[in-house]
PDB file of C-alpha atoms and ligand atoms in Angstrom:
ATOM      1  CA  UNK A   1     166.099 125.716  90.078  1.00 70.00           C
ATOM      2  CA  UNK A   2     164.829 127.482  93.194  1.00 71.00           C
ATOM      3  CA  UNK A   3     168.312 129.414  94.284  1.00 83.00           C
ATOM      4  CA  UNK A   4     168.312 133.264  93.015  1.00 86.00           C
ATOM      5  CA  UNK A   5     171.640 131.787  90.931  1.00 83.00           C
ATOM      6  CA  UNK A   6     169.529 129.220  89.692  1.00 82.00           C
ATOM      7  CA  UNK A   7     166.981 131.555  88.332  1.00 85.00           C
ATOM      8  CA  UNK A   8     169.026 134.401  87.451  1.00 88.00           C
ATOM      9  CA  UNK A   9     170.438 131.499  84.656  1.00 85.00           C
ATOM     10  CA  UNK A  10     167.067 130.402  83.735  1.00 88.00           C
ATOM     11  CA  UNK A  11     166.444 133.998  82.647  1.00 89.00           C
ATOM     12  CA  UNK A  12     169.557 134.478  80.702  1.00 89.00           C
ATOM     13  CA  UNK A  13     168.470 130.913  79.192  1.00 90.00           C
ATOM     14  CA  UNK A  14     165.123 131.624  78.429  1.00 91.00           C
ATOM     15  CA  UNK A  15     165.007 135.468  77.587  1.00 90.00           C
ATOM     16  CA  UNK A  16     162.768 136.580  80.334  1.00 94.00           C
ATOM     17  CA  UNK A  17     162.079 136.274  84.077  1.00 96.00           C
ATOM     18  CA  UNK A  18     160.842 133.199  84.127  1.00 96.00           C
ATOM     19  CA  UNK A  19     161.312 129.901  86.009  1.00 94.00           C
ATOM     20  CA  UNK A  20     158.546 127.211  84.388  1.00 96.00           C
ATOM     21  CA  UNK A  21     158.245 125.196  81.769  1.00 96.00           C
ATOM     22  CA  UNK A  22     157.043 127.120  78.752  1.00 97.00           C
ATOM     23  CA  UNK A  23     157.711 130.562  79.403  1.00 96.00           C
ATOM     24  CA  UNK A  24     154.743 132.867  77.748  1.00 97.00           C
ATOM     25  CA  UNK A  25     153.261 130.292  75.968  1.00 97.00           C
ATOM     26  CA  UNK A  26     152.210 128.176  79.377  1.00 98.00           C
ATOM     27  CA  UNK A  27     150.991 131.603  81.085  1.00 98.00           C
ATOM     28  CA  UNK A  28     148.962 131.967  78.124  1.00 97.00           C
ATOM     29  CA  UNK A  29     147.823 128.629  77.726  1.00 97.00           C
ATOM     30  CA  UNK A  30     146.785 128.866  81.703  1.00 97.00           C
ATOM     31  CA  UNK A  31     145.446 132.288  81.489  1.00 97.00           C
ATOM     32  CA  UNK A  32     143.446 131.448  78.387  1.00 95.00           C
ATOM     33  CA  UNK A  33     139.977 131.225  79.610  1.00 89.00           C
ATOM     34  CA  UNK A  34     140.202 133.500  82.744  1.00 95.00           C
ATOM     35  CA  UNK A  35     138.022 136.916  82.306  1.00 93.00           C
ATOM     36  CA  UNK A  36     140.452 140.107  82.430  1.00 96.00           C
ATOM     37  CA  UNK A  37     138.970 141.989  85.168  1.00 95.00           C
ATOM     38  CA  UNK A  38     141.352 145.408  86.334  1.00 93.00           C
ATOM     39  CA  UNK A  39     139.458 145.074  89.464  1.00 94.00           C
ATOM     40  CA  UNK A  40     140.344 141.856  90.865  1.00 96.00           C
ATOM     41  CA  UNK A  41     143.620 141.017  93.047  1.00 98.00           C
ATOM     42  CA  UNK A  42     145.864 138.002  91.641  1.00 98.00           C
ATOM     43  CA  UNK A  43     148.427 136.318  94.041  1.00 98.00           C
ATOM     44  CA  UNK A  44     151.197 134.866  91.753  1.00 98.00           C
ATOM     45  CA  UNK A  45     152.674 132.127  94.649  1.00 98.00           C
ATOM     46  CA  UNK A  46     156.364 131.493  94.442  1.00 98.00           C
ATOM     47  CA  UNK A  47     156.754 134.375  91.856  1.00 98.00           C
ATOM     48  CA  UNK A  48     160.648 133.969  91.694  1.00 96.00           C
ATOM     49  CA  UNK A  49     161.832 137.023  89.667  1.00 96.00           C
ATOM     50  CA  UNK A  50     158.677 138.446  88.870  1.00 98.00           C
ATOM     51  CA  UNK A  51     158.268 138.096  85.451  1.00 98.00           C
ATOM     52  CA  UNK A  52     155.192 136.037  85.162  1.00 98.00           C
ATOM     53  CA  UNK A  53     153.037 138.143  87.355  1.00 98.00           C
ATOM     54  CA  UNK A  54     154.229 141.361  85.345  1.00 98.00           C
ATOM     55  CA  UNK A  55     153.122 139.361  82.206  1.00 98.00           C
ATOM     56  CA  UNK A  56     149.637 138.736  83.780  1.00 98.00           C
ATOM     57  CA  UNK A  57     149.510 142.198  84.693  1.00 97.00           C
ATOM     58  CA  UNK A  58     150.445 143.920  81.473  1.00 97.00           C
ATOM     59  CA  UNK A  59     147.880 141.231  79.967  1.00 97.00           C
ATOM     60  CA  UNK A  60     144.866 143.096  81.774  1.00 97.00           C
ATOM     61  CA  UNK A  61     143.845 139.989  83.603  1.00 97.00           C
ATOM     62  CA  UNK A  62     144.136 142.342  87.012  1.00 97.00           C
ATOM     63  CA  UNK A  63     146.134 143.924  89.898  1.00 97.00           C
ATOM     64  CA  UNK A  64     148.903 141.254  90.744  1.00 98.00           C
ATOM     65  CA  UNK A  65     150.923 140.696  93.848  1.00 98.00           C
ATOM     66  CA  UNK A  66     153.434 138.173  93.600  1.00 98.00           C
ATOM     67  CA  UNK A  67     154.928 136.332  97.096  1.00 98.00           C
ATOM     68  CA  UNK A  68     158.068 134.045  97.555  1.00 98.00           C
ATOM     69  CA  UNK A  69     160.681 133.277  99.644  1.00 97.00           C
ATOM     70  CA  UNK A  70     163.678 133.853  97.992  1.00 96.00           C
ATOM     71  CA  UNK A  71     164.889 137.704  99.054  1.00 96.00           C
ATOM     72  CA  UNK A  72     166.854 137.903  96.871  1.00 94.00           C
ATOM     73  CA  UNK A  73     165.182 137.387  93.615  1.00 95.00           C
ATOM     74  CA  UNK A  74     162.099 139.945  95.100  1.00 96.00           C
ATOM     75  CA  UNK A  75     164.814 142.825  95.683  1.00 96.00           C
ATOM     76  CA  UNK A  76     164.983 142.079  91.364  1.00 96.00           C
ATOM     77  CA  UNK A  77     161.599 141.761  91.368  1.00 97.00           C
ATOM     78  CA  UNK A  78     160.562 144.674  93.324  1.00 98.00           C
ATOM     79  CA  UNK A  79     163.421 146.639  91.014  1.00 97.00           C
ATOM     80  CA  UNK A  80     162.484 145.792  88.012  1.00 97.00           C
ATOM     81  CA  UNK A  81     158.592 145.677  87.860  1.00 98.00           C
ATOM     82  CA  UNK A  82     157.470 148.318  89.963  1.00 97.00           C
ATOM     83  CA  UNK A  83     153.558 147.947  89.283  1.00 97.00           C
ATOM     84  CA  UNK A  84     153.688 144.653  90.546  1.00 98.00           C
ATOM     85  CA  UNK A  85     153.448 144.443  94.878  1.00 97.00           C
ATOM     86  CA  UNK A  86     155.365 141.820  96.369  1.00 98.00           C
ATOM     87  CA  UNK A  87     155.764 140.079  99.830  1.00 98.00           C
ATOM     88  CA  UNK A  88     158.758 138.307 100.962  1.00 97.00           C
ATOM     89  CA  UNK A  89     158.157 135.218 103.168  1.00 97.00           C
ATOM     90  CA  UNK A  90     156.911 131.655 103.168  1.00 98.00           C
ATOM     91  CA  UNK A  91     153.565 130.830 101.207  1.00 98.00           C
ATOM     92  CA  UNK A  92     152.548 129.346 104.830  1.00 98.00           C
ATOM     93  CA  UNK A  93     152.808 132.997 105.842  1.00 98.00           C
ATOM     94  CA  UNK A  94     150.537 134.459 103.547  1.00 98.00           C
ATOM     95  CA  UNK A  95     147.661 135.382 105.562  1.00 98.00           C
ATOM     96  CA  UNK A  96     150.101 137.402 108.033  1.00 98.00           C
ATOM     97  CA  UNK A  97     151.914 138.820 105.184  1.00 98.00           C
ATOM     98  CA  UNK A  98     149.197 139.965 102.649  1.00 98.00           C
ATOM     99  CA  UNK A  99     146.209 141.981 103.199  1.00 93.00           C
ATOM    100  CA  UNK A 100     143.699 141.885  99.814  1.00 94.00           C
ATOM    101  CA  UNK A 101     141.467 139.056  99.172  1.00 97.00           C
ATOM    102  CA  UNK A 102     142.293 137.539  95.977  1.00 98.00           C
ATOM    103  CA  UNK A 103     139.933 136.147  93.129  1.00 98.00           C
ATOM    104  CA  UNK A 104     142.893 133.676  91.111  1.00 98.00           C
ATOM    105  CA  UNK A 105     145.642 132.639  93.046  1.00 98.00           C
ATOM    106  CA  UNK A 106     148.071 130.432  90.628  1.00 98.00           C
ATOM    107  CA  UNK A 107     151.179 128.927  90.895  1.00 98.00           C
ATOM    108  CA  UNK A 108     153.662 128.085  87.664  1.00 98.00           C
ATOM    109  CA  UNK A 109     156.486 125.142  88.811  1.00 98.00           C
ATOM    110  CA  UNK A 110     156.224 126.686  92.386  1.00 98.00           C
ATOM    111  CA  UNK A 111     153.773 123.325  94.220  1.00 98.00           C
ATOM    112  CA  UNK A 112     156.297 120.860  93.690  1.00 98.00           C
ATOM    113  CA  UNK A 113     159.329 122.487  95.856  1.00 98.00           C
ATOM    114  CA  UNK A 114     157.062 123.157  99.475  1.00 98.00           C
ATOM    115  CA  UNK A 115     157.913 121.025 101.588  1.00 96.00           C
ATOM    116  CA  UNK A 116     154.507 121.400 103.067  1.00 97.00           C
ATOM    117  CA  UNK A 117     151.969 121.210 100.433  1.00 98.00           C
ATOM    118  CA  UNK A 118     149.044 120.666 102.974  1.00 98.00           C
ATOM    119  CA  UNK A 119     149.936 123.816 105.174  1.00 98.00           C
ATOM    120  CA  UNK A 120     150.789 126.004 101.516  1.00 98.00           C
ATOM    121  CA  UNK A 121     147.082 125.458 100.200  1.00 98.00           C
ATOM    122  CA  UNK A 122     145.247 125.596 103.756  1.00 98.00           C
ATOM    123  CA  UNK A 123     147.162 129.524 104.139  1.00 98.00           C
ATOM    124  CA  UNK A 124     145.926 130.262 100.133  1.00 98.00           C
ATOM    125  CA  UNK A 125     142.365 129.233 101.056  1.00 98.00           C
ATOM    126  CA  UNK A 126     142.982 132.082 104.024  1.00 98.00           C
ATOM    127  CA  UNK A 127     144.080 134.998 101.476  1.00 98.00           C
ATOM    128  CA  UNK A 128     141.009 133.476  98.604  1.00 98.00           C
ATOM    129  CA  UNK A 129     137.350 135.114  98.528  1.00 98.00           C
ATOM    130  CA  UNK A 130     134.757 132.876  98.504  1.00 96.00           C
ATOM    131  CA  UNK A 131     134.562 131.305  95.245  1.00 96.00           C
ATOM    132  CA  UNK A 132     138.122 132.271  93.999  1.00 98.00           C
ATOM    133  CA  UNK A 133     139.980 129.861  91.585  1.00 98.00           C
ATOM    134  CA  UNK A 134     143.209 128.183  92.068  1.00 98.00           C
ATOM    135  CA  UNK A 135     145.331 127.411  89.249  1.00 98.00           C
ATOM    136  CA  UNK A 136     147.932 125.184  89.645  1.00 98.00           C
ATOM    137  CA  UNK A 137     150.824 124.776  86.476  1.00 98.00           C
ATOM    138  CA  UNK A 138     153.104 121.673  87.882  1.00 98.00           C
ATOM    139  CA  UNK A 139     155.117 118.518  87.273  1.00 98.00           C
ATOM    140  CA  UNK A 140     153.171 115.632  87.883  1.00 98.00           C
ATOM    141  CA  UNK A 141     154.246 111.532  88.381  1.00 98.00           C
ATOM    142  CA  UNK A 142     152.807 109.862  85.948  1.00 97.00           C
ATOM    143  CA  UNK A 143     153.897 106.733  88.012  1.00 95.00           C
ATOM    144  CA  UNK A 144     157.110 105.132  89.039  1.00 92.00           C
ATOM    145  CA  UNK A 145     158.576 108.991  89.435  1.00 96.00           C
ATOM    146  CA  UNK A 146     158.398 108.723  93.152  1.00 91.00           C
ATOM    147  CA  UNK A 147     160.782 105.308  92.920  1.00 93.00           C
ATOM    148  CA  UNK A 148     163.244 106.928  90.748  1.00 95.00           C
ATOM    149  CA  UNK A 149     163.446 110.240  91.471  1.00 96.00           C
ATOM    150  CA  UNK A 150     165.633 113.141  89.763  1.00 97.00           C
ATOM    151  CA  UNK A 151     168.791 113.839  91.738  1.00 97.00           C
ATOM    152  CA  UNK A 152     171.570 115.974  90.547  1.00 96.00           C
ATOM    153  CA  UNK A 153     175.242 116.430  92.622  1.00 94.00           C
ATOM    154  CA  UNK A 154     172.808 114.505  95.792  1.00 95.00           C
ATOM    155  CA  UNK A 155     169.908 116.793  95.106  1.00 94.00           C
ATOM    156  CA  UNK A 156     166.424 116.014  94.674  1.00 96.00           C
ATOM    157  CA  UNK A 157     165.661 118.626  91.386  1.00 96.00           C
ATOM    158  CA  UNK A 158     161.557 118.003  91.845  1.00 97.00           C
ATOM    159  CA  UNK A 159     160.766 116.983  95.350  1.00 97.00           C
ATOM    160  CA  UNK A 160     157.050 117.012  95.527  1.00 97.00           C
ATOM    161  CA  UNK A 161     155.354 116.447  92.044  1.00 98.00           C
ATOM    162  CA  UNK A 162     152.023 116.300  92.305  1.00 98.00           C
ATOM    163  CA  UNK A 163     150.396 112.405  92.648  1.00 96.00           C
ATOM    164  CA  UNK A 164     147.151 112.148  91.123  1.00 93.00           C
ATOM    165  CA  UNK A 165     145.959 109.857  93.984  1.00 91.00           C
ATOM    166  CA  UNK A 166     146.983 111.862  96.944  1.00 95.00           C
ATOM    167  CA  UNK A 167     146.338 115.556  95.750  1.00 97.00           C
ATOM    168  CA  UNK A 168     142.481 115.410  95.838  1.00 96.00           C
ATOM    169  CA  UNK A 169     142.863 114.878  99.367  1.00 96.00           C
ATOM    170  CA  UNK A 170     145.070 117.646 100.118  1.00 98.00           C
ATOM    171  CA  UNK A 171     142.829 119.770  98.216  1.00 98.00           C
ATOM    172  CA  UNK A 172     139.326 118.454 100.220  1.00 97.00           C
ATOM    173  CA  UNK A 173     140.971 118.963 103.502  1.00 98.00           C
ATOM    174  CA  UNK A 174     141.775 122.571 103.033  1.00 98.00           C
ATOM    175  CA  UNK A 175     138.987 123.904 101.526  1.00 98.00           C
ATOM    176  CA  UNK A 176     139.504 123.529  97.787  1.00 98.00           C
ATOM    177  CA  UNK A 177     138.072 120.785  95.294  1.00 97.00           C
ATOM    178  CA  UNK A 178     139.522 120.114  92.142  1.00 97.00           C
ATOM    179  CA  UNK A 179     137.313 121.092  89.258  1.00 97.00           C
ATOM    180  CA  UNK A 180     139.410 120.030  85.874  1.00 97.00           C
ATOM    181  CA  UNK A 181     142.212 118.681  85.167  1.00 97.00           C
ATOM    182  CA  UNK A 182     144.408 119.208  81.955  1.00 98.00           C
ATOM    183  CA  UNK A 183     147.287 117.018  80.861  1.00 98.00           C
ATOM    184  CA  UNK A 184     150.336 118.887  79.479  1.00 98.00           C
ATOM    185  CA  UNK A 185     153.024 115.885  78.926  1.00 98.00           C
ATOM    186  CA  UNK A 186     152.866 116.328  75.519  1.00 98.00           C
ATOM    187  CA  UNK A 187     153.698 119.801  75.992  1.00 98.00           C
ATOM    188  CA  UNK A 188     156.227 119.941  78.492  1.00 98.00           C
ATOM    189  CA  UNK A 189     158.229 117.348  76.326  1.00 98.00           C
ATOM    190  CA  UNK A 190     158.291 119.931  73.927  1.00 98.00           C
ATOM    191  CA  UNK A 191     158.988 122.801  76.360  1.00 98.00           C
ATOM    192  CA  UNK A 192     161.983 120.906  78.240  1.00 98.00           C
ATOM    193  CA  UNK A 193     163.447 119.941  74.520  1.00 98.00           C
ATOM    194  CA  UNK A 194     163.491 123.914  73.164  1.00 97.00           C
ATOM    195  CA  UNK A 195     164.664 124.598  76.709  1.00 97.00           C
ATOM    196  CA  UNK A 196     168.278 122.095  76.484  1.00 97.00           C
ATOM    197  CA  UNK A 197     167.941 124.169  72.629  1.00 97.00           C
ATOM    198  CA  UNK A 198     168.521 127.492  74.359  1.00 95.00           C
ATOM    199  CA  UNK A 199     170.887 126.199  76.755  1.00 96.00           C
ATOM    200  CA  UNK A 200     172.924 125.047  74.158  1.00 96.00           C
ATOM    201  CA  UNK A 201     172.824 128.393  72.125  1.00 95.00           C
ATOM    202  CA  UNK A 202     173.624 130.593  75.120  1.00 94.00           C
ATOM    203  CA  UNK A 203     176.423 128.107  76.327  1.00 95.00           C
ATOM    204  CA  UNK A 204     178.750 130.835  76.383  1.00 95.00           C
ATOM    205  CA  UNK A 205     176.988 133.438  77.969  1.00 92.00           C
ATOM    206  CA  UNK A 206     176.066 131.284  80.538  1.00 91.00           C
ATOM    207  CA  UNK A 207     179.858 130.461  81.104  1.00 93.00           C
ATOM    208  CA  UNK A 208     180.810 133.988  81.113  1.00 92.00           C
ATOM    209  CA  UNK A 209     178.198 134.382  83.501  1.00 88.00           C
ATOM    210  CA  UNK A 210     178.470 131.486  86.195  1.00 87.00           C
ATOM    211  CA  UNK A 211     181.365 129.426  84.711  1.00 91.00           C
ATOM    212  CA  UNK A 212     181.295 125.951  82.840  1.00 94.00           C
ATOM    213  CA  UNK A 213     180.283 123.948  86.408  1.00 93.00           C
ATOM    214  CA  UNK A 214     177.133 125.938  85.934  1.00 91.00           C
ATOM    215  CA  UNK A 215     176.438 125.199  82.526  1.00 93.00           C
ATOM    216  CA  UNK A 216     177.175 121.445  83.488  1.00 95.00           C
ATOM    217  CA  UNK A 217     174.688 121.898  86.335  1.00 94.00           C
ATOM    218  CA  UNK A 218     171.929 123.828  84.100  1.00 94.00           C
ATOM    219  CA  UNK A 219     172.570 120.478  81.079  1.00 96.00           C
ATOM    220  CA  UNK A 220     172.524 117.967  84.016  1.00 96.00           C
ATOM    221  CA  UNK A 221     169.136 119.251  85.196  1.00 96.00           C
ATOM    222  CA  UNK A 222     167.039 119.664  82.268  1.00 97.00           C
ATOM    223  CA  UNK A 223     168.534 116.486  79.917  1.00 98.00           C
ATOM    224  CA  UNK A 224     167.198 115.021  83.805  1.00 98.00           C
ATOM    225  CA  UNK A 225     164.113 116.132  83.178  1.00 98.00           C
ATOM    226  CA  UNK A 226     163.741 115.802  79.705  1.00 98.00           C
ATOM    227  CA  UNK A 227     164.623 111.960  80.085  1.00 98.00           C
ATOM    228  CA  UNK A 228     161.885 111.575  82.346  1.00 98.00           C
ATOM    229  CA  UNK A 229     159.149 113.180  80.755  1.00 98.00           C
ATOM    230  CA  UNK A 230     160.406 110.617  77.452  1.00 98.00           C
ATOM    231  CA  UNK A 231     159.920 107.836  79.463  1.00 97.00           C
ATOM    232  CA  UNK A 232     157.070 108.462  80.797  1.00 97.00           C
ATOM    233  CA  UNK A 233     157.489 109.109  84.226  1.00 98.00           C
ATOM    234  CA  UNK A 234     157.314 112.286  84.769  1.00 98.00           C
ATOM    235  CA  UNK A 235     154.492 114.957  83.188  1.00 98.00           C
ATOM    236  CA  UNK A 236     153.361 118.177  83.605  1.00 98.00           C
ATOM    237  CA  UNK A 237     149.261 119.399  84.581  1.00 98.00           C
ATOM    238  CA  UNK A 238     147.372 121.836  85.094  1.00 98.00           C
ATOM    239  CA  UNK A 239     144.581 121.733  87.875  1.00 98.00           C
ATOM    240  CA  UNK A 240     142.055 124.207  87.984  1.00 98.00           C
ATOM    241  CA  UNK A 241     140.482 124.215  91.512  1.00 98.00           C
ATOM    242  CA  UNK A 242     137.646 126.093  93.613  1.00 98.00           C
ATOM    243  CA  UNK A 243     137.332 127.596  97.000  1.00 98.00           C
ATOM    244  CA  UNK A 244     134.444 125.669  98.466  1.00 96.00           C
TER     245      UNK A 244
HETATM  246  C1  SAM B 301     161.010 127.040  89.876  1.00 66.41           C
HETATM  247  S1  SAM B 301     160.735 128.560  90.664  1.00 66.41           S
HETATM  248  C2  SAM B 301     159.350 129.196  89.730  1.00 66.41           C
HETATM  249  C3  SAM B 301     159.266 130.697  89.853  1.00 66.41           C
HETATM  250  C4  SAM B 301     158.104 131.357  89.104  1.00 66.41           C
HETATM  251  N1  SAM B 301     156.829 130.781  89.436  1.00 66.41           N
HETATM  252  C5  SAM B 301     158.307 131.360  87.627  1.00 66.41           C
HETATM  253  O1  SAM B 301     157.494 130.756  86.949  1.00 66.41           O
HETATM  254  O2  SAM B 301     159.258 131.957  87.180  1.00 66.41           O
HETATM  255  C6  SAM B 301     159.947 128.092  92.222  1.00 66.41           C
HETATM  256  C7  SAM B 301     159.831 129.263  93.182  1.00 66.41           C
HETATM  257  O3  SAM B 301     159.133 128.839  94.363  1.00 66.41           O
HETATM  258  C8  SAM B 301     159.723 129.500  95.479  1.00 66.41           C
HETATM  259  N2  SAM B 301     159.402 128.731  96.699  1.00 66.41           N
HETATM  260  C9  SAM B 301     159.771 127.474  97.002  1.00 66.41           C
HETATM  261  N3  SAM B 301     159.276 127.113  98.189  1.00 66.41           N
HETATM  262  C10 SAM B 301     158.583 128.173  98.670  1.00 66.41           C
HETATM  263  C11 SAM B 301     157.841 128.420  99.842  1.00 66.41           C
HETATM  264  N4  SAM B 301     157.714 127.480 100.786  1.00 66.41           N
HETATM  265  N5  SAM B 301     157.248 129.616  99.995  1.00 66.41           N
HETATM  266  C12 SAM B 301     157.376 130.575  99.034  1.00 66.41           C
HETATM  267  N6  SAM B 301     158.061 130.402  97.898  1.00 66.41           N
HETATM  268  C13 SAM B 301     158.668 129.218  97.713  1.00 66.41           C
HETATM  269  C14 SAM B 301     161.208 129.521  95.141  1.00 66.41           C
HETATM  270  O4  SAM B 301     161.927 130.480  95.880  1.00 66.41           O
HETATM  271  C15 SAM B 301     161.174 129.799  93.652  1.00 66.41           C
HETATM  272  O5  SAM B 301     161.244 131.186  93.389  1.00 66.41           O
END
């Protein structure tokens, strides 16, 4: 769901500005053992709406800036959370776009939808001071994913999951290593099952809103997803990486 319409939805699904599995509970499950620190810079990549960076804000973890692509949802952004900075452009752009050094830079469901993962984390090492973190909240193929992919109305809903064998790599040749890994399948079963929950309960709203292809759409999606994660293709990680 990376279209402004898309996320606009998710938000009127989920009761916030948010975009990733888990809402609050996954920022504060990836936020829980990061030191709150008012003066260090955060860079919340592919921040969508704007919500989660606001939320890591108002949690005292530090100053955020949040960057993405999609105008339109930073015009909301910018709008509606005002104490939060945010650049418009391509992650590849960062380093011509943003002009702080940041400690964390984290991404929630943002990894698996650039096209050029390689390029994305070699521009984040650019904007990170030596020894920042790099947090990174995403879909992963548990195997067989990749062979039977997710497509909805001949789209590809996650494109680039991360693969367990091929992301060290990326990571080593761009000046990050990967320093823990945390499994979330578990969770994100639960997360995507409240989530087709809520979309039920708003149904109507979300008609009203978009109309009933959207709904369709929105069930399509995350029943998708849902039936992945059941069967075991499809999880969701957490990778905690270092500058190096
Ligand atoms: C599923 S949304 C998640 C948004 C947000 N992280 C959240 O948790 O609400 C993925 C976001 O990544 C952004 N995105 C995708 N590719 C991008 C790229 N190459 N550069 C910057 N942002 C990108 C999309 O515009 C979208 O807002």
């Amino acid at each position: 769901m990376n279209s402004f319409t898309g996320k606009r939805l998710l938000a009127l699904v989920r009761g916030g500005d948010y975009a990733h599995a888990g809402e609050e509970e996954a920022i504060d499950r990836v936020f829980a053992n990061l030191p709150k620190r008012s003066d260090q810079w955060l860079l919340d990549v592919g921040c969508g709406r704007g919500g989660t960076a606001d939320y890591v804000r108002r949690g005292g973890w530090g100053r955020v800036v949040g960057i993405d692509r999609d105008g339109d949802s930073l015009a909301y952004a910018r709008s509606r959370y005002p104490e939060v900075a945010f650049a418009a452009g391509d992650v590849r752009e960062a380093p011509r776009l943003l002009f702080q050094r940041f400690a964390l830079v984290y991404m929630l469901n943002a990894f698996y939808a650039f096209e050029a993962q390689r390029e994305a984390l070699a521009a984040l090492r650019q904007v990170a001071e030596e020894g920042a973190e790099l947090l990174i909240f995403d879909y992963l193929d548990r195997g067989g994913f990749q062979d039977d992919p997710l497509v909805v109305n001949g789209r590809s809903i996650i494109p680039h999951p991360i693969e367990r064998e091929a992301i060290c790599g990326k990571l080593a040749e761009t000046g990050w290593k990967l320093v823990s890994t945390e499994d979330l399948h578990r969770e994100y079963g639960h997360w995507y099952a409240a989530l087709l929950s809520r979309i039920e309960a708003r149904a109507p709203e979300v008609i009203a809103v978009e109309g009933k292809e959207s709904l369709d759409h929105l069930r399509a999606v995350y029943r998708g997803i849902l039936r992945k994660i059941e069967r075991g293709l499809l999880g969701g990680v957490l990778l905690n990486c270092a500058a190096v």
